[in-house]
PDB file of C-alpha atoms in Angstrom:
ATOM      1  CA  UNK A 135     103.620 -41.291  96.390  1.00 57.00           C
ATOM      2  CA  UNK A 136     100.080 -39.623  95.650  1.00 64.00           C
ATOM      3  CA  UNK A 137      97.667 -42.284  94.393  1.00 60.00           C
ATOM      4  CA  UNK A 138      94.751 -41.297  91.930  1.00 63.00           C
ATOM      5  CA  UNK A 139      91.269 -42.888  92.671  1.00 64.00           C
ATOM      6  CA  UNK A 140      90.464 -46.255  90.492  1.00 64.00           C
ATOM      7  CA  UNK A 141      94.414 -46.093  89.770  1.00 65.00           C
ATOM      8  CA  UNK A 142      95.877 -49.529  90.434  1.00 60.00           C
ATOM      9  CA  UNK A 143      98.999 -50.594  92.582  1.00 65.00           C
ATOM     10  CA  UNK A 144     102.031 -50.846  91.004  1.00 64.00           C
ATOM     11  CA  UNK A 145     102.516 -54.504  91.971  1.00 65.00           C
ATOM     12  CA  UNK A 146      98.397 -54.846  90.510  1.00 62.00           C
ATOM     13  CA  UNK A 147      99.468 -53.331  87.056  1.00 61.00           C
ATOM     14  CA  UNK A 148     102.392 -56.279  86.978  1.00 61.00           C
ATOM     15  CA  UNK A 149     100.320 -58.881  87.988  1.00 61.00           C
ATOM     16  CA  UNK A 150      97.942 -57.774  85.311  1.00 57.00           C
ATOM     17  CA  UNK A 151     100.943 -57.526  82.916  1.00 59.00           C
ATOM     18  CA  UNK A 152     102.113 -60.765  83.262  1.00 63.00           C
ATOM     19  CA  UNK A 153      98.241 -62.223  82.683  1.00 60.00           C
ATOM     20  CA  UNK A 154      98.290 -60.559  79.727  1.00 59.00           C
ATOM     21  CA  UNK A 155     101.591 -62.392  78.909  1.00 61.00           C
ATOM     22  CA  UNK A 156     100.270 -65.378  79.429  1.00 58.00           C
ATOM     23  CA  UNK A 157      97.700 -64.908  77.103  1.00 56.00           C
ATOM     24  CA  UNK A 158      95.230 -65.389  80.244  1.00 54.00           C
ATOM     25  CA  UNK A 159      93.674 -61.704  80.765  1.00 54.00           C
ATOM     26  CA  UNK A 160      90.646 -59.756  78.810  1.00 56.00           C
ATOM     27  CA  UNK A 161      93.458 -58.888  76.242  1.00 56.00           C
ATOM     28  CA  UNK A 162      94.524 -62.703  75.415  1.00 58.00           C
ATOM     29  CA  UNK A 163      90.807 -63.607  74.685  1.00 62.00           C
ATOM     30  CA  UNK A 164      89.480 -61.102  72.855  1.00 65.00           C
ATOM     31  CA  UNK A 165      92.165 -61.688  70.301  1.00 69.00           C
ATOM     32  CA  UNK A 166      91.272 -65.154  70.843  1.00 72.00           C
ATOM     33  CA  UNK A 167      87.826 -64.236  69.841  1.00 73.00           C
ATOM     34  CA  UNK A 168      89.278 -61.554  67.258  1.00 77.00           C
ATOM     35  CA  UNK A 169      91.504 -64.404  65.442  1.00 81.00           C
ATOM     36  CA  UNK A 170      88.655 -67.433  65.478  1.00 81.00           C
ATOM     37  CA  UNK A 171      86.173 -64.794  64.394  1.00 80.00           C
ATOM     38  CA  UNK A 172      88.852 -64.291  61.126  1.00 82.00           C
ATOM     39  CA  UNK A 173      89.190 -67.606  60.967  1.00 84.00           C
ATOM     40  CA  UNK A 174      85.765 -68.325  60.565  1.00 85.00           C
ATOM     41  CA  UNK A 175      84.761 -65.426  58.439  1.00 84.00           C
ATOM     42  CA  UNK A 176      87.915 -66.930  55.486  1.00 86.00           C
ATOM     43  CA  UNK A 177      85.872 -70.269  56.104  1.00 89.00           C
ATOM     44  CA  UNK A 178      82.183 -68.509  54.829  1.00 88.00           C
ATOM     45  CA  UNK A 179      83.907 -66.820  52.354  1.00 86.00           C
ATOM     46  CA  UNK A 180      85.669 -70.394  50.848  1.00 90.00           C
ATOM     47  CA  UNK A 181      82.400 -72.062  51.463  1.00 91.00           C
ATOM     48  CA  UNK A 182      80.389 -69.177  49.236  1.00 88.00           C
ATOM     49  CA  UNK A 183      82.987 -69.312  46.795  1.00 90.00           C
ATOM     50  CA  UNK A 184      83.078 -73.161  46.090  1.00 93.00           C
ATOM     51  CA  UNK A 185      79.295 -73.119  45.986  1.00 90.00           C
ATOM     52  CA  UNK A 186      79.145 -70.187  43.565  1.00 87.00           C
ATOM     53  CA  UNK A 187      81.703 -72.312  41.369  1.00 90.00           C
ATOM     54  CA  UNK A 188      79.671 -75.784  41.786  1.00 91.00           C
ATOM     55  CA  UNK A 189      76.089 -73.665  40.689  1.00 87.00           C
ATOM     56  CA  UNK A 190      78.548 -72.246  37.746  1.00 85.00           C
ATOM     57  CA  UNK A 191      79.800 -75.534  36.566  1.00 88.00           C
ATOM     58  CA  UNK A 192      76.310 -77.438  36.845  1.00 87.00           C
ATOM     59  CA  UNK A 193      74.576 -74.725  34.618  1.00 83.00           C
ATOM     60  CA  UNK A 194      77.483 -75.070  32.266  1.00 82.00           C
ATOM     61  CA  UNK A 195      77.462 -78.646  32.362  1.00 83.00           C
ATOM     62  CA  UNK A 196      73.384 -79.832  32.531  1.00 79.00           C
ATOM     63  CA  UNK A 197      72.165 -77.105  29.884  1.00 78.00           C
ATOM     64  CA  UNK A 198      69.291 -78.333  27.617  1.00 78.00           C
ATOM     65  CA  UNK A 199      67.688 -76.533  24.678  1.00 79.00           C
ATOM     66  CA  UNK A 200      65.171 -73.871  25.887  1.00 74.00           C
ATOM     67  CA  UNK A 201      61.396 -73.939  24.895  1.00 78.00           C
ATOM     68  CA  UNK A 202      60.073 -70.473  23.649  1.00 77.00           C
ATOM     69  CA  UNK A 203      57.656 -70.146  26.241  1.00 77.00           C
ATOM     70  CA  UNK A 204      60.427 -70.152  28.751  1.00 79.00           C
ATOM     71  CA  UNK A 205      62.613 -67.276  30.579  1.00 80.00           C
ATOM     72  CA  UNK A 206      66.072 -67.473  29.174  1.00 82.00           C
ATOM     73  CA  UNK A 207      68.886 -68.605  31.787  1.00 80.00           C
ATOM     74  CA  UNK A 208      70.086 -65.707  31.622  1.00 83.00           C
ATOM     75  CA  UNK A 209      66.711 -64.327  34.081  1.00 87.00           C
ATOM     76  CA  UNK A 210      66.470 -67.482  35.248  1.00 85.00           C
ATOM     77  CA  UNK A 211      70.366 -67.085  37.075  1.00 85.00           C
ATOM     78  CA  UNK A 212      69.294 -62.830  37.604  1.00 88.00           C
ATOM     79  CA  UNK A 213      65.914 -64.018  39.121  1.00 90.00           C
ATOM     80  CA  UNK A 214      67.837 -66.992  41.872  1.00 88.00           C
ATOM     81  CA  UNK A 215      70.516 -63.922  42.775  1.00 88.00           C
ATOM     82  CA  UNK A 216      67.600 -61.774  43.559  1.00 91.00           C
ATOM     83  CA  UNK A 217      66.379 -64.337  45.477  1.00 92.00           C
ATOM     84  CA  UNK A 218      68.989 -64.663  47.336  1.00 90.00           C
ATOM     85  CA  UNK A 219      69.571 -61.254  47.681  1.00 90.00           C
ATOM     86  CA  UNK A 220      66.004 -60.287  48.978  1.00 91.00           C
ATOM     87  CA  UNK A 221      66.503 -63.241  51.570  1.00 93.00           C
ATOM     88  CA  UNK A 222      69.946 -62.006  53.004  1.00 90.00           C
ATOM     89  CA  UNK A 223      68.370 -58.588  53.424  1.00 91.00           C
ATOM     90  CA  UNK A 224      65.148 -59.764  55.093  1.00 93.00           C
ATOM     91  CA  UNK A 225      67.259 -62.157  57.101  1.00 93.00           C
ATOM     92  CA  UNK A 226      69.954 -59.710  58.228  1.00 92.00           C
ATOM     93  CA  UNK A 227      67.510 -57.621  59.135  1.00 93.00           C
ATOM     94  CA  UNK A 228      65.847 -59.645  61.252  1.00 93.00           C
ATOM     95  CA  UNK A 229      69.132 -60.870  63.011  1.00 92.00           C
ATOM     96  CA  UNK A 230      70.434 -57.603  63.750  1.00 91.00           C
ATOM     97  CA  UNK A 231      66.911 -57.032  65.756  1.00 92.00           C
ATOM     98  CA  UNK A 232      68.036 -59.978  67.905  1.00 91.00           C
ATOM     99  CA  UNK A 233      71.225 -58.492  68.984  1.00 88.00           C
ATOM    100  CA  UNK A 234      72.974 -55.434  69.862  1.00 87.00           C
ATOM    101  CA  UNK A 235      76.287 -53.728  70.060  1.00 86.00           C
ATOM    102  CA  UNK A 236      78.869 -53.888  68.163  1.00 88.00           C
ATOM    103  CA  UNK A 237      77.351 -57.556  66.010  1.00 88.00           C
ATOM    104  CA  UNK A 238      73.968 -55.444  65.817  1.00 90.00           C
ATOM    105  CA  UNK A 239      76.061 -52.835  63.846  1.00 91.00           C
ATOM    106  CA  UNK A 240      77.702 -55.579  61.726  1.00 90.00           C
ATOM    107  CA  UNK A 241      73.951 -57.289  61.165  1.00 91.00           C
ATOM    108  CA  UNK A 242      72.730 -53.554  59.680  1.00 91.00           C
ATOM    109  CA  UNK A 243      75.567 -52.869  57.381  1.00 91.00           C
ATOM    110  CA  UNK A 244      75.228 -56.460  55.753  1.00 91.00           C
ATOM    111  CA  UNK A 245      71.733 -55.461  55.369  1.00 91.00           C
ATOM    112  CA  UNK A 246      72.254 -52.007  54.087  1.00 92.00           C
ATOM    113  CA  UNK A 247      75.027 -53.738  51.638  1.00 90.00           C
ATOM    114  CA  UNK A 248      72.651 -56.321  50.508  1.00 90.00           C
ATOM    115  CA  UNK A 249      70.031 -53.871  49.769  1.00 89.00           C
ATOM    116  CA  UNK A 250      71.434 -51.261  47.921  1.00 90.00           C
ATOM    117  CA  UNK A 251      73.315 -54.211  45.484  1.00 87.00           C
ATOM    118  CA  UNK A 252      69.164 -55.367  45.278  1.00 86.00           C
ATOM    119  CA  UNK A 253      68.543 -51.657  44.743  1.00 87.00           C
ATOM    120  CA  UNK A 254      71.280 -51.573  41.673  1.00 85.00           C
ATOM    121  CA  UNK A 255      70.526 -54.908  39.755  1.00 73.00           C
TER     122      UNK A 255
END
């Protein structure tokens, strides 16, 4: 039987099979990786969530009459998601410098994301 060159023996490809199986081989932890990296992103998202809803119910909750010579909350709540905004650009930004590959990628398209929602409030 004619072998290619970099082809593996058959008895190789089982071995390699049966790894995979076993949830031992590149395969088994990358979706590992793939399924804690899910995992974790669900977790950010709950956690953003929640403290969206806390900052919601404390405004709602500890309002006071406004002076005139005051913003209205109204800007006051537009100027802290601008804020925040600005930040998670600048930060992402400077993140996706750091790495490279495939997070690098993710790091820019947060950043692009973050600006253009800037760019439209």
């Amino acid at each position: 039987q004619d072998m290619l060159v970099g082809e593996l023996m058959p008895s190789e490809q089982m071995d390699a099979a049966a790894e995979d199986a076993a949830g031992g081989g590149v395969a088994g932890v990358a979706q590992r990786a793939s399924e804690l990296e899910e995992y974790l992103q669900e977790k950010v998202t709950d956690v953003a969530i929640l403290g969206a809803l806390w900052y919601a119910y404390r405004s709602w909750k500890h309002r006071k009459p406004l002076s005139q010579l005051t913003y209205s909350r109204g800007l006051r709540h537009l100027h802290l998601i601008m804020a925040v905004g600005i930040f998670g650009a600048v930060g992402s930004a400077q993140a996706a410098a750091k790495t490279d590959g495939l997070t690098k990628k993710r790091w820019l398209q947060i950043h692009k994301q973050s600006g253009f929602a800037m760019f439209i409030a």
